[in-house]
Coordinates of C-alpha atoms in Angstrom, one line a residue:
Chain A
M9 CA 22.9 39.7 4.5
L10 CA 21.1 38.8 0.4
R11 CA 23.0 35.5 0.8
K12 CA 20.9 35.0 4.7
Y13 CA 17.5 35.2 3.4
W14 CA 17.9 34.7 0.1
K15 CA 15.0 31.9 1.2
A16 CA 12.5 33.8 2.5
A17 CA 12.8 35.5 -0.4
T18 CA 12.4 33.5 -3.0
L19 CA 9.8 31.6 -1.4
L20 CA 8.1 35.4 -1.4
G21 CA 9.6 35.9 -4.9
V22 CA 7.3 32.2 -5.3
V23 CA 4.3 33.7 -4.0
L24 CA 4.2 37.0 -6.3
V25 CA 4.7 35.1 -9.7
S26 CA 1.6 32.6 -8.7
L27 CA -0.3 35.7 -7.7
L28 CA 0.7 38.3 -11.2
I29 CA 0.2 34.2 -12.6
S30 CA -3.1 33.0 -10.8
Q31 CA -4.6 36.9 -12.1
V32 CA -3.9 35.8 -16.3
E33 CA -4.9 31.7 -15.4
G34 CA -8.2 32.6 -18.2
S35 CA -5.5 32.6 -20.5
F36 CA -3.4 29.0 -20.3
N37 CA -4.3 25.6 -21.2
Q38 CA -6.8 24.0 -19.4
Y39 CA -5.4 21.0 -20.1
I40 CA -2.1 21.7 -19.5
F41 CA -2.9 24.3 -16.5
Q42 CA -4.6 21.1 -15.5
I43 CA -1.5 19.8 -15.5
V44 CA 0.2 22.3 -13.4
I45 CA -2.0 22.5 -10.5
Y46 CA -2.0 18.4 -10.0
A47 CA 1.6 18.9 -9.7
G48 CA 2.2 21.3 -7.9
I49 CA -0.8 19.6 -5.0
N50 CA 1.9 16.2 -5.9
I51 CA 5.1 18.8 -4.8
I52 CA 2.8 19.1 -1.8
L53 CA 2.0 15.4 -1.2
A54 CA 4.9 14.2 -2.1
V55 CA 7.5 16.2 -0.1
S56 CA 5.4 16.8 2.6
L57 CA 5.5 12.4 2.5
N58 CA 8.9 13.1 2.5
L59 CA 9.9 14.7 5.5
I60 CA 7.8 10.9 6.7
N61 CA 9.6 8.3 5.1
G62 CA 12.7 10.1 3.7
H63 CA 14.0 11.7 6.2
T64 CA 12.7 10.8 9.2
G65 CA 13.1 7.1 7.8
Q66 CA 9.2 5.7 9.0
F67 CA 7.4 3.7 6.2
S68 CA 3.7 5.5 5.5
L69 CA 1.8 4.2 3.4
G70 CA -1.2 6.1 4.3
H71 CA -0.9 9.2 2.6
A72 CA -4.1 9.3 1.2
G73 CA -6.1 8.9 4.7
F74 CA -4.9 12.6 5.6
M75 CA -5.0 14.0 2.3
A76 CA -9.1 12.9 3.4
I77 CA -9.9 13.9 6.2
G78 CA -8.2 17.2 4.7
A79 CA -10.5 17.6 2.1
Y80 CA -13.1 16.3 3.4
T81 CA -12.8 18.6 6.3
A82 CA -11.6 21.9 4.3
A83 CA -14.6 21.2 2.6
V84 CA -17.3 21.0 5.2
L85 CA -16.3 24.2 6.5
T86 CA -16.5 25.7 2.9
R87 CA -19.7 24.6 2.3
D88 CA -21.0 25.0 6.3
V89 CA -18.9 28.0 8.3
V90 CA -17.2 30.0 5.9
G91 CA -18.2 29.4 2.6
S92 CA -19.2 33.4 2.9
W93 CA -15.6 35.2 3.8
G94 CA -15.0 35.5 0.5
M95 CA -12.2 34.1 -1.0
W96 CA -9.0 35.7 0.8
I97 CA -10.1 35.1 4.3
G98 CA -12.7 31.8 4.1
F99 CA -10.7 30.1 2.2
P100 CA -6.7 29.4 3.4
V101 CA -9.7 29.0 6.8
A102 CA -10.8 26.2 5.3
L103 CA -7.1 24.6 4.2
I104 CA -5.6 24.7 7.4
G105 CA -8.9 23.4 9.4
G106 CA -8.5 21.1 6.4
G107 CA -4.6 20.2 7.3
L108 CA -4.5 20.7 11.9
M109 CA -7.2 17.7 11.5
A110 CA -6.1 16.1 8.8
A111 CA -2.4 17.3 12.1
V112 CA -4.9 15.4 14.4
A113 CA -5.4 12.4 12.7
G114 CA -1.7 12.4 12.0
V115 CA -0.6 11.7 16.8
V116 CA -3.2 9.8 16.2
V117 CA -1.9 7.6 13.3
G118 CA 2.3 8.2 15.1
I119 CA 1.9 7.4 18.7
P120 CA 1.4 3.4 17.1
S121 CA 5.1 4.1 15.6
L122 CA 6.2 4.3 18.2
R123 CA 6.8 0.5 19.5
L124 CA 6.6 -0.3 15.1
R125 CA 8.8 -0.4 11.9
G126 CA 9.4 -1.1 9.0
D127 CA 6.6 -3.2 7.5
Y128 CA 4.6 -3.0 10.5
L129 CA 4.8 0.6 10.4
A130 CA 3.5 1.2 6.3
I131 CA 1.0 -2.4 7.3
V132 CA -0.4 0.1 9.9
T133 CA -0.7 3.6 8.1
L134 CA -2.2 1.4 5.3
G135 CA -4.4 0.2 7.0
F136 CA -5.6 3.4 8.9
G137 CA -5.9 4.6 5.6
E138 CA -8.2 2.3 4.1
I139 CA -10.1 2.8 8.1
I140 CA -10.5 6.9 7.7
R141 CA -12.0 5.6 3.8
V142 CA -14.0 2.9 5.6
I143 CA -15.6 6.0 7.6
I144 CA -16.4 9.0 5.8
Q145 CA -17.9 6.1 3.5
N146 CA -20.7 5.9 6.3
L147 CA -20.7 9.5 7.4
D148 CA -24.2 10.1 6.1
F149 CA -23.3 14.3 6.4
V150 CA -20.5 14.3 4.1
G151 CA -23.0 11.9 0.6
G152 CA -21.6 8.9 2.2
A153 CA -20.0 6.9 -0.4
R154 CA -21.9 9.1 -2.6
G155 CA -19.3 11.4 -2.8
F156 CA -19.3 15.2 -2.1
A157 CA -20.6 17.1 -4.7
A158 CA -21.2 21.0 -5.7
I159 CA -16.4 22.2 -3.7
P160 CA -17.4 25.5 -4.6
K161 CA -13.7 26.0 -7.8
L162 CA -11.8 28.2 -5.1
T163 CA -8.2 26.2 -5.7
D164 CA -6.7 28.8 -8.7
F165 CA -3.1 28.9 -9.5
F166 CA -1.9 31.7 -6.8
W167 CA -2.6 28.8 -3.3
V168 CA -1.3 26.1 -5.1
F169 CA 1.7 27.7 -5.7
A170 CA 2.2 29.3 -2.5
I171 CA 1.7 26.8 -0.9
V172 CA 4.4 24.8 -2.7
G173 CA 6.2 27.3 -2.2
L174 CA 5.2 26.8 1.8
V175 CA 6.2 23.9 2.3
M176 CA 9.2 23.1 0.1
W177 CA 10.9 26.2 2.6
S178 CA 9.3 25.1 5.7
L179 CA 10.8 21.9 5.3
S180 CA 13.9 21.9 3.6
N181 CA 14.8 24.7 6.7
L182 CA 13.8 22.5 9.4
V183 CA 15.4 19.6 8.5
K184 CA 18.5 22.1 7.3
S185 CA 18.0 23.8 11.3
T186 CA 19.9 22.3 14.6
Y187 CA 16.2 20.6 15.7
G188 CA 15.8 19.6 12.0
K189 CA 19.1 17.6 12.6
G190 CA 17.0 15.0 15.2
F191 CA 15.1 13.0 12.5
L192 CA 17.8 12.1 9.7
A193 CA 19.2 10.6 13.3
V194 CA 16.4 8.8 13.9
R195 CA 16.5 7.7 9.8
D196 CA 20.5 6.4 10.6
D197 CA 19.8 4.6 13.8
E198 CA 17.7 5.0 16.8
I199 CA 19.7 4.1 18.6
A200 CA 22.2 5.9 18.4
A201 CA 19.7 9.0 18.7
E202 CA 17.4 7.2 21.9
A203 CA 20.9 7.2 23.3
M204 CA 22.6 10.7 22.1
G205 CA 20.3 12.2 24.2
I206 CA 17.3 12.6 21.5
N207 CA 13.9 12.1 22.2
T208 CA 13.3 9.8 19.0
T209 CA 9.3 9.9 19.9
R210 CA 8.6 12.8 19.1
Y211 CA 10.3 12.9 16.9
K212 CA 8.5 11.0 15.1
V213 CA 5.5 12.3 16.3
T214 CA 6.5 15.4 15.1
A215 CA 7.4 13.9 12.0
F216 CA 3.9 11.8 11.2
V217 CA 2.3 15.6 12.4
T218 CA 4.1 18.0 9.7
G219 CA 3.3 15.6 7.5
A220 CA -0.5 15.2 7.6
F221 CA -1.0 18.7 8.6
F222 CA 0.1 19.2 4.2
A223 CA -1.2 16.7 3.6
G224 CA -4.8 17.5 5.0
L225 CA -4.1 21.3 2.7
A226 CA -3.6 19.8 -0.2
G227 CA -6.6 17.2 0.4
G228 CA -8.3 21.2 0.5
L229 CA -6.4 22.5 -2.4
Y230 CA -7.1 19.1 -3.9
A231 CA -11.1 18.8 -3.2
H232 CA -11.7 23.2 -3.9
Y233 CA -10.6 22.0 -7.5
V234 CA -12.0 18.7 -9.3
T235 CA -15.4 20.0 -7.1
Y236 CA -16.3 16.7 -6.4
I237 CA -14.8 13.6 -4.1
T238 CA -14.9 10.8 -3.0
P239 CA -13.9 8.1 -0.6
T240 CA -12.7 5.8 -3.3
Q241 CA -11.4 8.4 -4.7
F242 CA -7.8 7.7 -2.0
S243 CA -7.3 4.9 -2.2
F244 CA -4.0 2.8 -0.5
I245 CA -3.1 3.1 -4.7
L246 CA -2.9 6.2 -4.3
S247 CA -0.9 6.5 -1.3
I248 CA 1.4 4.0 -3.5
E249 CA 1.9 7.0 -5.8
H250 CA 3.0 9.2 -3.9
V251 CA 5.1 6.8 -1.8
M252 CA 6.7 6.5 -5.2
M253 CA 7.4 10.3 -6.0
V254 CA 9.5 9.9 -2.5
I255 CA 11.5 6.4 -4.2
V256 CA 12.3 7.7 -7.5
G257 CA 13.0 11.3 -6.0
G258 CA 15.6 10.1 -3.5
M259 CA 14.5 9.6 -0.1
G260 CA 15.6 12.4 1.8
S261 CA 16.0 15.0 -1.4
N262 CA 13.5 17.1 -1.0
V263 CA 14.5 19.2 -4.4
G264 CA 14.7 15.3 -6.3
V265 CA 11.0 14.5 -4.4
A266 CA 9.6 17.3 -5.6
F267 CA 11.1 17.0 -9.6
A268 CA 9.6 13.5 -8.9
A269 CA 6.1 14.7 -8.0
V270 CA 6.9 16.4 -11.6
L271 CA 7.9 14.0 -13.7
L272 CA 5.7 11.6 -13.1
T273 CA 2.5 13.8 -12.4
V274 CA 3.5 14.8 -16.5
L275 CA 3.8 10.6 -17.1
K276 CA 0.9 10.6 -16.2
E277 CA 0.0 13.2 -18.9
L278 CA 2.0 12.1 -21.7
L279 CA 0.8 7.9 -21.5
K280 CA -2.7 9.1 -22.1
L281 CA -1.5 10.6 -25.7
V282 CA 0.2 7.0 -25.4
P283 CA -3.3 5.6 -28.0
D284 CA -2.8 8.2 -30.7
L285 CA 0.6 8.5 -31.4
L286 CA 1.2 4.9 -31.3
W287 CA -2.0 3.4 -33.1
F288 CA -0.7 1.1 -35.2
L289 CA 0.5 -1.0 -32.1
P290 CA -1.1 -3.6 -31.1
E291 CA -5.0 -3.6 -29.2
W292 CA -3.5 -4.9 -27.2
L293 CA -0.3 -3.9 -26.4
L294 CA -2.0 -0.5 -26.9
R295 CA -3.7 -1.3 -22.8
I296 CA -0.5 -2.8 -21.6
L297 CA 1.1 0.9 -21.9
E298 CA -1.3 2.6 -21.8
N299 CA -1.5 1.6 -17.9
R300 CA 0.0 3.9 -15.9
M301 CA 0.1 1.6 -12.5
L302 CA 1.7 -1.2 -14.1
L303 CA 5.2 0.7 -15.5
F304 CA 5.2 2.6 -11.9
S305 CA 5.4 -0.7 -11.0
I306 CA 7.4 -2.2 -13.1
L307 CA 10.0 1.5 -12.7
L308 CA 10.0 1.4 -8.5
V309 CA 10.3 -2.4 -8.9
V310 CA 13.7 -2.3 -11.7
I311 CA 14.2 1.5 -9.4
M312 CA 14.3 -0.4 -5.8
I313 CA 17.4 -3.1 -7.2
L314 CA 19.8 -0.9 -9.0
R315 CA 19.3 2.1 -7.2
P316 CA 18.0 2.2 -3.9
Q317 CA 18.2 5.0 -3.6
G318 CA 16.3 7.0 -6.2
L319 CA 17.2 9.3 -9.9
F320 CA 18.2 12.4 -6.7
G321 CA 19.8 10.3 -3.8
E322 CA 23.3 11.3 -1.0
G323 CA 25.9 11.4 -3.8
D324 CA 23.6 12.1 -6.8
W325 CA 24.4 13.4 -10.7
V326 CA 22.4 16.7 -9.6
R327 CA 24.3 17.9 -7.3
R328 CA 27.4 16.7 -8.4
W329 CA 27.0 18.4 -11.9
W330 CA 25.5 21.7 -10.9
R331 CA 28.1 22.1 -8.0
K332 CA 31.0 21.5 -11.3
L333 CA 29.5 24.4 -13.0
T334 CA 28.6 26.8 -10.2
G335 CA 31.9 26.5 -8.8
R336 CA 30.4 26.4 -6.2
G337 CA 30.3 24.5 -2.8
R338 CA 27.8 23.1 -0.2
K339 CA 26.0 26.7 -0.5
A340 CA 25.0 26.7 -4.5
E341 CA 23.6 23.2 -3.7
A342 CA 20.9 24.5 -2.4
T343 CA 19.2 26.1 -4.3
A344 CA 19.3 23.0 -6.8
Chain B
M9 CA -28.8 -19.3 17.5
G10 CA -29.6 -20.8 14.3
E11 CA -27.9 -17.3 12.4
F12 CA -25.8 -17.1 14.4
L13 CA -24.5 -20.9 13.5
Q14 CA -24.7 -20.3 10.5
Q15 CA -23.2 -16.8 10.5
L16 CA -20.1 -18.8 12.8
M17 CA -20.0 -21.3 9.9
N18 CA -19.8 -18.6 7.5
G19 CA -16.4 -17.8 9.6
L20 CA -15.5 -20.9 10.1
S21 CA -15.5 -21.5 7.2
L22 CA -13.5 -17.8 5.2
G23 CA -11.6 -18.1 8.0
S24 CA -9.9 -21.0 7.9
I25 CA -9.0 -19.6 4.1
Y26 CA -7.5 -16.5 5.8
A27 CA -5.8 -18.7 7.4
L28 CA -4.2 -21.8 4.2
I29 CA -2.3 -17.5 3.1
A30 CA -1.2 -16.1 6.6
L31 CA 1.0 -19.6 6.7
G32 CA 2.3 -18.4 3.8
Y33 CA 3.1 -14.8 5.2
T34 CA 4.5 -15.9 8.5
M35 CA 6.4 -18.5 6.5
V36 CA 8.9 -16.1 4.5
Y37 CA 8.0 -13.5 7.4
G38 CA 9.6 -16.0 10.1
I39 CA 12.4 -17.1 7.8
L40 CA 14.2 -13.8 5.1
R41 CA 12.2 -10.6 8.1
F42 CA 9.8 -8.5 4.5
I43 CA 5.7 -9.2 4.2
N44 CA 5.7 -10.7 1.3
F45 CA 2.9 -8.1 -0.5
A46 CA 2.7 -10.1 -3.9
H47 CA 1.2 -13.0 -2.2
G48 CA -1.8 -11.1 -2.1
E49 CA -1.0 -12.0 -6.3
V50 CA -0.1 -15.9 -6.0
F51 CA -4.1 -16.2 -4.2
M52 CA -5.1 -14.2 -7.5
V53 CA -3.5 -15.7 -10.0
G54 CA -4.3 -19.1 -8.7
A55 CA -8.7 -17.8 -8.5
F56 CA -7.6 -17.4 -12.4
V57 CA -5.5 -20.7 -13.3
G58 CA -9.0 -22.1 -11.4
L59 CA -11.4 -20.1 -13.5
W60 CA -9.6 -20.8 -16.8
S61 CA -8.7 -24.7 -15.9
A62 CA -12.3 -26.1 -14.4
P63 CA -13.9 -25.9 -17.0
A64 CA -11.5 -27.5 -19.3
I65 CA -11.1 -30.5 -17.0
A66 CA -14.5 -30.3 -15.6
D67 CA -15.1 -32.2 -19.7
F68 CA -11.6 -34.6 -19.3
F69 CA -13.1 -36.9 -15.7
G70 CA -16.7 -36.3 -17.0
G71 CA -18.2 -33.9 -14.9
N72 CA -16.9 -35.8 -12.4
L73 CA -16.9 -33.8 -9.4
F74 CA -15.4 -35.6 -6.9
I75 CA -11.8 -35.8 -9.0
A76 CA -12.2 -32.7 -10.8
G77 CA -12.5 -30.7 -7.7
P78 CA -8.9 -31.3 -6.6
V79 CA -6.9 -31.9 -9.9
V80 CA -7.7 -28.4 -10.3
I81 CA -7.2 -27.0 -6.9
L82 CA -3.0 -29.0 -7.6
L83 CA -2.4 -27.7 -11.4
A84 CA -3.3 -23.9 -9.0
M85 CA -0.9 -25.3 -6.8
V86 CA 1.9 -25.8 -9.0
V87 CA 1.7 -22.8 -10.8
C88 CA 1.2 -20.8 -7.8
S89 CA 4.5 -22.0 -6.7
I90 CA 6.5 -21.9 -10.5
L91 CA 5.2 -18.3 -9.6
G92 CA 6.0 -17.9 -6.1
V93 CA 9.6 -19.5 -6.9
L94 CA 10.2 -16.9 -9.9
N95 CA 8.8 -14.1 -7.8
E96 CA 11.9 -15.1 -5.4
R97 CA 14.2 -15.3 -7.6
I98 CA 13.4 -12.0 -10.0
A99 CA 12.7 -9.4 -7.6
Y100 CA 13.6 -10.7 -4.0
R101 CA 17.0 -12.4 -4.7
P102 CA 18.3 -9.2 -5.9
L103 CA 18.1 -7.5 -2.7
R104 CA 18.8 -10.7 0.0
G105 CA 20.3 -9.0 2.8
K106 CA 19.3 -5.2 2.2
P107 CA 17.4 -2.7 3.9
T108 CA 13.4 -4.0 5.3
I109 CA 11.8 -0.8 3.4
I110 CA 13.5 -1.1 0.3
V111 CA 12.5 -6.1 -0.2
L112 CA 8.8 -3.4 1.0
I113 CA 9.0 -1.3 -1.6
T114 CA 10.0 -4.1 -3.8
A115 CA 8.0 -6.0 -3.2
I116 CA 4.8 -3.7 -3.4
G117 CA 6.3 -2.5 -6.4
V118 CA 5.7 -7.3 -7.6
S119 CA 1.5 -6.6 -6.3
L120 CA 1.7 -3.4 -8.4
F121 CA 2.8 -5.6 -11.9
Y122 CA 0.2 -7.9 -11.3
Q123 CA -2.5 -6.1 -9.8
N124 CA -2.3 -4.2 -13.1
F125 CA -0.5 -6.3 -15.5
F126 CA -3.7 -9.2 -15.6
Q127 CA -6.4 -5.7 -16.3
S128 CA -4.8 -4.9 -18.8
V129 CA -3.9 -8.9 -20.6
V130 CA -7.3 -9.8 -18.8
G131 CA -10.1 -7.3 -18.2
P132 CA -11.4 -5.5 -15.3
E133 CA -14.4 -7.1 -15.5
P134 CA -15.0 -9.5 -12.4
R135 CA -15.9 -13.1 -14.0
R136 CA -18.5 -15.4 -12.0
F137 CA -16.7 -19.1 -10.7
P138 CA -17.9 -21.9 -12.2
D139 CA -19.0 -24.8 -9.3
L140 CA -16.7 -27.2 -8.8
I141 CA -18.3 -28.7 -5.1
P142 CA -21.5 -30.4 -5.3
Q143 CA -24.5 -28.3 -3.9
T144 CA -26.1 -30.7 -1.6
R145 CA -27.8 -30.4 2.1
V146 CA -25.7 -31.9 4.5
L147 CA -27.8 -30.9 7.5
E148 CA -30.5 -29.9 7.1
T149 CA -32.7 -29.4 10.2
D150 CA -36.0 -26.7 11.0
Y151 CA -33.0 -23.2 11.8
L152 CA -30.0 -24.2 10.3
I153 CA -29.0 -25.2 6.7
V154 CA -25.6 -26.9 6.3
G155 CA -25.1 -27.3 2.5
S156 CA -21.8 -29.1 1.8
T157 CA -19.2 -26.1 0.7
P158 CA -18.7 -24.8 3.9
L159 CA -17.9 -28.4 4.9
V160 CA -15.5 -28.7 2.1
V161 CA -13.4 -25.3 2.6
I162 CA -12.6 -26.1 5.7
G163 CA -12.6 -30.0 6.1
T164 CA -9.5 -29.3 2.8
A165 CA -7.9 -26.8 4.3
F166 CA -7.5 -28.1 7.3
G167 CA -6.1 -31.0 5.5
L168 CA -3.7 -29.2 4.4
M169 CA -2.1 -26.9 7.1
W170 CA -2.1 -30.8 8.8
L171 CA 0.2 -32.0 5.2
L172 CA 1.7 -28.5 6.2
R173 CA 3.0 -29.4 9.8
F174 CA 3.8 -33.3 8.9
V175 CA 6.2 -31.0 5.9
V176 CA 7.3 -29.0 8.8
L177 CA 8.1 -30.7 11.0
H178 CA 9.1 -34.2 9.8
T179 CA 11.3 -33.7 6.5
K180 CA 14.5 -32.8 6.1
V181 CA 13.8 -29.5 3.6
G182 CA 10.9 -28.5 7.2
T183 CA 14.1 -28.6 9.8
A184 CA 16.5 -26.7 7.3
M185 CA 13.1 -24.6 7.3
R186 CA 12.9 -23.7 10.9
A187 CA 17.0 -23.5 11.7
L188 CA 16.4 -21.2 9.0
S189 CA 14.0 -18.8 10.6
F190 CA 16.0 -20.1 13.8
N191 CA 19.5 -18.1 12.9
L192 CA 20.6 -18.0 9.1
Q193 CA 23.4 -16.8 9.0
A194 CA 25.1 -20.3 11.7
A195 CA 22.0 -22.7 9.3
R196 CA 24.5 -21.2 6.3
L197 CA 27.5 -22.1 8.4
M198 CA 25.6 -25.7 9.2
G199 CA 26.0 -26.3 4.8
I200 CA 22.1 -25.1 4.6
N201 CA 21.4 -24.3 0.3
V202 CA 19.7 -21.0 2.0
D203 CA 19.0 -20.5 -0.8
R204 CA 17.0 -23.8 -2.2
V205 CA 15.3 -23.7 1.2
V206 CA 13.7 -20.0 0.8
A207 CA 12.9 -21.2 -2.2
F208 CA 11.2 -24.1 -0.9
T209 CA 8.9 -21.9 1.2
F210 CA 8.1 -19.5 -1.6
V211 CA 7.2 -22.5 -3.2
L212 CA 4.8 -24.1 -0.2
G213 CA 3.1 -21.4 0.7
S214 CA 1.9 -20.4 -3.0
A215 CA 0.7 -24.1 -2.7
L216 CA -1.0 -22.9 -0.1
A217 CA -2.2 -19.9 -1.0
A218 CA -4.0 -21.3 -4.9
A219 CA -5.9 -24.0 -2.4
A220 CA -7.4 -20.7 -0.3
A221 CA -8.2 -19.4 -3.9
I222 CA -9.8 -22.4 -5.3
L223 CA -11.8 -22.0 -1.9
F224 CA -11.8 -18.4 -1.1
A225 CA -13.7 -18.2 -5.5
S226 CA -16.0 -21.1 -4.3
I227 CA -17.6 -19.3 -2.2
Y228 CA -16.9 -15.9 -3.4
P229 CA -17.5 -16.3 -7.1
S230 CA -16.6 -13.8 -8.5
V231 CA -13.0 -13.1 -9.7
H232 CA -10.9 -10.8 -11.1
P233 CA -7.3 -8.8 -10.6
L234 CA -8.0 -6.5 -6.9
M235 CA -9.5 -9.4 -5.7
G236 CA -6.0 -10.1 -3.8
L237 CA -5.5 -7.0 -1.8
F238 CA -7.9 -7.4 0.6
P239 CA -7.7 -10.7 1.5
G240 CA -3.2 -10.6 1.1
L241 CA -4.1 -7.6 4.5
K242 CA -6.1 -9.2 6.2
A243 CA -4.1 -13.2 6.3
F244 CA -1.1 -10.6 6.8
V245 CA -3.8 -8.8 9.7
A246 CA -4.6 -12.9 11.2
A247 CA -0.4 -13.1 10.5
V248 CA 0.0 -10.8 12.7
L249 CA -2.5 -11.7 15.3
G250 CA -1.1 -14.9 15.8
G251 CA 1.7 -14.1 16.0
I252 CA 4.3 -13.7 13.4
G253 CA 6.7 -16.3 12.2
N254 CA 5.2 -18.8 14.0
L255 CA 2.6 -21.2 12.4
P256 CA 0.0 -22.5 14.3
G257 CA -0.6 -18.6 15.6
A258 CA -1.4 -18.3 11.9
A259 CA -3.7 -20.9 11.2
L260 CA -6.1 -20.0 14.6
G261 CA -5.4 -15.7 13.7
G262 CA -6.9 -16.6 10.8
L263 CA -10.2 -17.8 11.9
I264 CA -10.4 -15.2 14.5
I265 CA -10.1 -12.5 11.8
G266 CA -12.9 -14.7 9.4
V267 CA -14.8 -14.9 12.7
T268 CA -15.2 -12.2 13.2
E269 CA -15.9 -10.5 9.8
T270 CA -18.1 -12.7 9.3
L271 CA -20.2 -11.5 12.6
V272 CA -19.3 -8.0 12.1
T273 CA -20.8 -8.2 8.6
G274 CA -24.0 -10.0 9.9
Y275 CA -24.9 -8.2 12.7
V276 CA -23.6 -4.8 12.6
S277 CA -22.5 -3.5 9.2
A278 CA -21.4 -4.5 5.7
T279 CA -19.6 -0.8 5.1
Y280 CA -17.9 -1.8 8.1
R281 CA -16.8 -4.7 7.1
D282 CA -13.0 -4.2 5.2
A283 CA -12.2 -2.1 8.2
V284 CA -12.3 -5.1 11.0
A285 CA -8.7 -6.8 10.2
F286 CA -7.6 -3.3 10.3
T287 CA -8.1 -2.4 13.7
I288 CA -8.0 -5.4 14.9
L289 CA -4.5 -5.1 13.4
I290 CA -4.1 -1.6 15.4
L291 CA -5.2 -3.1 19.1
I292 CA -3.3 -6.2 19.1
L293 CA -0.1 -4.2 18.3
L294 CA -1.0 -1.0 20.5
F295 CA -1.4 -3.7 22.9
R296 CA 0.1 -7.0 22.1
P297 CA 2.7 -6.9 19.4
T298 CA 4.3 -10.2 19.6
G299 CA 0.6 -12.0 19.1
L300 CA -1.3 -13.7 20.6
L301 CA 1.2 -17.0 20.3
G302 CA 4.4 -15.4 20.1
S303 CA 5.4 -15.1 23.1
T304 CA 5.5 -18.4 23.7
A305 CA 5.8 -20.0 20.6
T306 CA 9.0 -22.1 20.7
E307 CA 8.7 -23.9 16.9
K308 CA 9.2 -20.3 14.5
V309 CA 9.8 -21.0 10.7

C-alpha cells in the first residue's frame, strides 16, 4: 500500500513542507533564498527539457523561447485579467495560462520537428526561440524592447517548490509508465520504434508540448519573482544554460538533471565570489575565472569528450552507490 | 527605383559575405555531417586579426591600401586556418564516429568558449574597424550612387569562390574531399588519408570565413566578441537553403539571404532583421528540406 502510493505521498509532503517554509521565508537570508528560488525554477526548466532532449532524444535549443512565452503571458494575465482574483486563484490561473500558451507554441515547434533530426532540429528550435524574442520586441502592449515592468511579486517558495514536486512527479511517472516507454523507444531507434507500431510523430509532439508547458510555468514563476522582464533575458544563451544542465546531469536521468540544475545555479553564484576570495590573482585572470559561461563551455566540451552520458547517466555511480548502501534492487533506485 | 537598386547592391554585398561563410559550413557538413557551430567564432577571430594587424600593415606599406588590404586578408586567412585545424584536432577529432548530438553539443561548447574567452580577455565593447577599402564613388547618377566598397566586397568574394571551385574540382586534394563526402569509409579504403583531408577542409572553410570577416567589418566596422553569432547562424541557414553539402547552393543561398534581409530591413522594419533568416529556414525545411539545389546535386563536397 505504502509502496504503491509513496510517490504521491512524497509529492504531498513536498507541497506541505514548501507551504510551511513559505510562511517563514522572511526570516531567511534573502540572498541565499533568492538562489534557492532560482535553483527551483531551473530544476523545472531542466527537467522539462530533459523530457525533450533526454528521454525522447530530440534536440531543442529553444527552451528559453517557451519560457519567454510563459513569462509574458502570465504577466499579461496578472496585469489585465486575473490581477484582482487574489494569490490563491489568480496566480495559478496566470501560471497555467502561460503554460498553455507555451504548450501551443510547443505544437508549432513540434510539427516541423517531425521531419527533422539532430542538428537541423537544433537550429530550427534555436531560430524559433529567436523569432519569439523578435516578436515580443515588436509587441507594444508588453513593453516591446523596453521590457515589462511592475509585475507583482507573487512567486514564493511554496509555488516554486510545489511545481518542482509536480514536474518531477509527473514527468518521472510519465516516462516510467507503459505509455512513456514510447519516448525512450523513439530516442533509442526511431525506425525500430515505428516498426513496432509506436506513433513516433505523436510521441515527439507530446514531448515538445509537455516540455513547453512546464517551461511556460517556470517562465511565469520567473516573471513574478524578478518583477521586470525584457526580451533579451530570454536569449539563446539561456537556452544553452538549460541544455547544459541536462547534459551535466545526464540526458534521461531526472534526478541527475535536477541535481545538475541546482549545482550549476549555485556554481554561478559562487563564481561571483571569486574576486573577493582570490584577490591576490592578477585582474585579467580574475576576469576569466569570473566568466561563468567560459567555465561552463570548457566543462561542456570536456564532458562530451570524456563522459558523454553526463555525471548521472545510465549505469552511473550514484545509483550503484545507493543500491549498495540500501542493499535494495531497482525499487530503491527510484527514491534516489 | 534608385533606392531599390541601392538596397539590392547592399544586399548582394552582404549576401556574398554570407555565401563565403556558408561554404565553410557546407563543406564540413558534406564530409562530417555535423554543423560546425564554432565557424561563426572563427569569423569573429578573423575580424579581430584584421583589427589588430591592419594599422601596422598599412603603415608598413606606406598607407597603400591596394597592397595592405589583400595582405590583411591573407594574414587573417592564415591565422584562422590554423585555428580551424586546432578546433578540429582538439575538439572534433576525438569524437569522430560518435552520435551527431554529442558532436553538435561539443561544437556549441567550442563556440561559447571563443565568445566568452574574447569577452573576458579582450573585453565585450565594440571597436571600430579601420578602413581598408579606398572610399571612392565609382558611379554617380541622379538616383544611384555606387561606392567602391560593395564592388570590392562582391569582387573579392566571387574571386575567392572561383578559387575554391578550382581547388575542389581540379586538384588532387579537392578530388579527395569529394570522395570523402561521397563515402568516407570507401575513401579511406582507397588509401585517402581521411584525417588530413578533413583538416584541409577546415583550412579552406576557416580561410573563407576569415576573408568574409574582413569584408564584413569593412561594411559594418564594429568588431566585438559576439559579432560571429548571427552572421554564422544566417550563413548556416544559407547553406541549408541552397542544399547542404552543395557548393553552388551555399553561394546562391547566401545571396538570397543577404538580399532578403537587406530588403526587409529597408522596407519593413530593422527590428525584424534577425528573424528573416530563421523564418526562411523554417519554411524551407517544411516545404523543401533538401534545399534549392540539393536534390539535383551531383557535385557534393
